[in-house]
Short mmCIF file of C-alpha atoms in Angstrom, two decimals:
data_model
loop_
_atom_site.label_atom_id
_atom_site.label_comp_id
_atom_site.label_asym_id
_atom_site.label_seq_id
_atom_site.Cartn_x
_atom_site.Cartn_y
_atom_site.Cartn_z
CA UNK A 1 93.91 163.58 87.71
CA UNK A 2 91.69 160.56 87.34
CA UNK A 3 88.97 160.90 84.76
CA UNK A 4 86.33 160.22 87.44
CA UNK A 5 87.24 163.44 89.26
CA UNK A 6 85.48 166.60 88.24
CA UNK A 7 88.02 169.16 87.02
CA UNK A 8 87.28 172.82 87.73
CA UNK A 9 88.54 173.87 84.30
CA UNK A 10 89.82 172.51 81.03
CA UNK A 11 93.17 170.78 80.80
CA UNK A 12 96.01 173.19 80.00
CA UNK A 13 97.23 171.18 77.02
CA UNK A 14 93.96 170.71 75.13
CA UNK A 15 90.93 172.56 73.79
CA UNK A 16 89.03 169.27 73.66
CA UNK A 17 86.81 168.06 76.47
CA UNK A 18 88.59 164.71 76.12
CA UNK A 19 92.02 164.48 77.68
CA UNK A 20 94.31 161.86 76.21
CA UNK A 21 96.04 159.85 78.94
CA UNK A 22 99.23 158.16 77.77
CA UNK A 23 101.17 155.37 79.43
CA UNK A 24 103.84 157.99 80.18
CA UNK A 25 101.25 160.00 82.17
CA UNK A 26 100.28 156.93 84.18
CA UNK A 27 103.94 155.86 84.79
CA UNK A 28 104.87 159.33 85.99
CA UNK A 29 101.79 159.38 88.19
CA UNK A 30 102.83 156.01 89.66
CA UNK A 31 106.34 157.37 90.40
CA UNK A 32 104.90 160.39 92.09
CA UNK A 33 102.49 158.21 94.06
CA UNK A 34 105.38 156.10 95.38
CA UNK A 35 107.29 159.22 96.38
CA UNK A 36 104.35 160.63 98.28
CA UNK A 37 102.85 157.50 99.83
CA UNK A 38 105.67 154.92 99.94
CA UNK A 39 106.68 151.71 98.27
CA UNK A 40 105.59 148.25 99.31
CA UNK A 41 106.63 144.64 98.60
CA UNK A 42 104.63 141.41 98.31
CA UNK A 43 101.18 143.09 98.21
CA UNK A 44 99.63 145.62 95.87
CA UNK A 45 98.91 147.85 98.85
CA UNK A 46 100.09 147.89 102.43
CA UNK A 47 97.29 147.10 104.81
CA UNK A 48 95.94 149.62 107.27
CA UNK A 49 96.88 152.71 105.29
CA UNK A 50 93.76 153.38 103.23
CA UNK A 51 92.84 155.42 101.26
CA UNK A 52 96.41 156.09 100.08
CA UNK A 53 98.57 153.14 101.19
CA UNK A 54 102.15 152.38 100.25
CA UNK A 55 102.05 150.37 97.06
CA UNK A 56 104.11 148.01 94.92
CA UNK A 57 104.89 149.07 91.38
CA UNK A 58 101.66 147.47 90.03
CA UNK A 59 99.63 149.05 92.84
CA UNK A 60 101.15 152.48 92.14
CA UNK A 61 100.32 152.15 88.44
CA UNK A 62 96.81 151.17 89.52
CA UNK A 63 96.47 154.22 91.75
CA UNK A 64 97.61 156.44 88.88
CA UNK A 65 95.18 154.83 86.44
CA UNK A 66 92.09 154.52 88.68
CA UNK A 67 92.67 157.21 91.34
CA UNK A 68 91.87 154.74 94.14
CA UNK A 69 92.72 151.26 95.42
CA UNK A 70 91.23 148.53 93.21
CA UNK A 71 91.56 144.81 93.47
CA UNK A 72 94.12 144.26 90.72
CA UNK A 73 93.62 140.52 90.78
CA UNK A 74 89.98 140.81 89.64
CA UNK A 75 90.01 143.87 87.37
CA UNK A 76 87.86 142.30 84.68
CA UNK A 77 85.11 141.22 87.08
CA UNK A 78 84.90 144.26 89.40
CA UNK A 79 81.92 146.35 88.27
CA UNK A 80 83.39 149.44 89.94
CA UNK A 81 86.40 149.44 87.62
CA UNK A 82 85.93 151.91 84.78
CA UNK A 83 86.95 150.63 81.37
CA UNK A 84 89.06 153.68 80.48
CA UNK A 85 91.04 153.25 83.66
CA UNK A 86 91.46 149.56 82.94
CA UNK A 87 92.77 150.39 79.47
CA UNK A 88 95.15 153.02 80.84
CA UNK A 89 96.43 150.60 83.49
CA UNK A 90 97.06 147.76 81.08
CA UNK A 91 98.77 150.00 78.51
CA UNK A 92 101.04 151.44 81.16
CA UNK A 93 101.93 147.99 82.57
CA UNK A 94 102.54 146.63 79.07
CA UNK A 95 104.84 149.49 78.13
CA UNK A 96 106.70 149.38 81.46
CA UNK A 97 107.34 145.62 81.05
CA UNK A 98 108.49 146.09 77.44
CA UNK A 99 110.81 148.91 78.52
CA UNK A 100 112.30 146.74 81.26
CA UNK A 101 112.76 143.82 78.83
CA UNK A 102 114.57 146.12 76.37
CA UNK A 103 116.80 147.45 79.13
CA UNK A 104 117.64 143.92 80.36
CA UNK A 105 118.60 142.93 76.84
CA UNK A 106 120.87 145.94 76.44
CA UNK A 107 122.55 145.17 79.76
CA UNK A 108 123.11 141.54 78.77
CA UNK A 109 124.43 142.47 75.37
CA UNK A 110 127.06 144.73 76.90
CA UNK A 111 127.84 142.50 79.92
CA UNK A 112 131.42 141.31 80.27
CA UNK A 113 131.68 138.25 82.60
CA UNK A 114 135.40 138.92 83.01
CA UNK A 115 134.63 142.26 84.63
CA UNK A 116 133.68 140.64 87.91
CA UNK A 117 130.47 142.72 87.99
CA UNK A 118 127.28 140.92 89.01
CA UNK A 119 125.13 139.60 86.14
CA UNK A 120 122.54 142.20 85.11
CA UNK A 121 119.04 141.67 86.42
CA UNK A 122 116.97 139.40 84.24
CA UNK A 123 113.44 139.13 85.49
CA UNK A 124 110.44 139.42 83.16
CA UNK A 125 107.93 139.21 85.99
CA UNK A 126 106.81 142.63 87.17
CA UNK A 127 105.96 141.37 90.67
CA UNK A 128 109.19 139.40 91.20
CA UNK A 129 111.13 142.45 90.00
CA UNK A 130 109.32 144.66 92.53
CA UNK A 131 109.80 142.12 95.34
CA UNK A 132 113.45 141.24 94.65
CA UNK A 133 115.54 141.40 97.81
CA UNK A 134 117.90 144.04 96.36
CA UNK A 135 115.14 146.27 95.02
CA UNK A 136 114.74 149.79 96.36
CA UNK A 137 112.01 152.41 96.17
CA UNK A 138 114.45 154.78 94.50
CA UNK A 139 115.21 152.24 91.73
CA UNK A 140 111.51 151.53 91.15
CA UNK A 141 110.72 155.24 90.93
CA UNK A 142 113.64 155.92 88.62
CA UNK A 143 112.66 153.05 86.36
CA UNK A 144 109.06 154.27 86.17
CA UNK A 145 110.25 157.74 85.13
CA UNK A 146 112.80 156.38 82.63
CA UNK A 147 110.05 154.26 81.04
CA UNK A 148 107.78 157.31 80.84
CA UNK A 149 110.55 159.31 79.16
CA UNK A 150 111.14 156.47 76.72
CA UNK A 151 107.43 156.35 75.84
CA UNK A 152 107.44 160.09 75.12
CA UNK A 153 110.67 159.77 73.09
CA UNK A 154 109.38 156.91 70.95
CA UNK A 155 105.83 158.15 70.57
CA UNK A 156 106.56 161.75 69.67
CA UNK A 157 105.12 163.40 72.79
CA UNK A 158 105.95 167.03 73.27
CA UNK A 159 106.59 166.67 77.03
#
């Protein structure tokens, strides 16, 4: 749930009126968003599908963080963007990119050129990774969930 929505009761996992949103929460929300509304390439959001359009990985993370379509190119200048959502978005993107970089390094460290297998993906750019010709919605969703699990594992979450 986006913090701008009005919950009907308190969160199940807290007695505090403040709910802590972790990058793992946002990344899982993005994966769920893509499952429900579809995946997109080359644009944050597919045109003509508002209010819940198919989205690229960055757009899905944005939907999970803000609860609506926002212009991700101009986040810092859009007065409608809440600062908590912006922080949640940036932390989730940062962790997702770090996770992918770590996974790419592991793949390269264990890669055997003599195997005949294709070279592991090596793309630091989130948008190029999303838009790669061989990319699939299933892989994007699985990577979002794996990154969320890694966040929980490395940050001591009870989930």
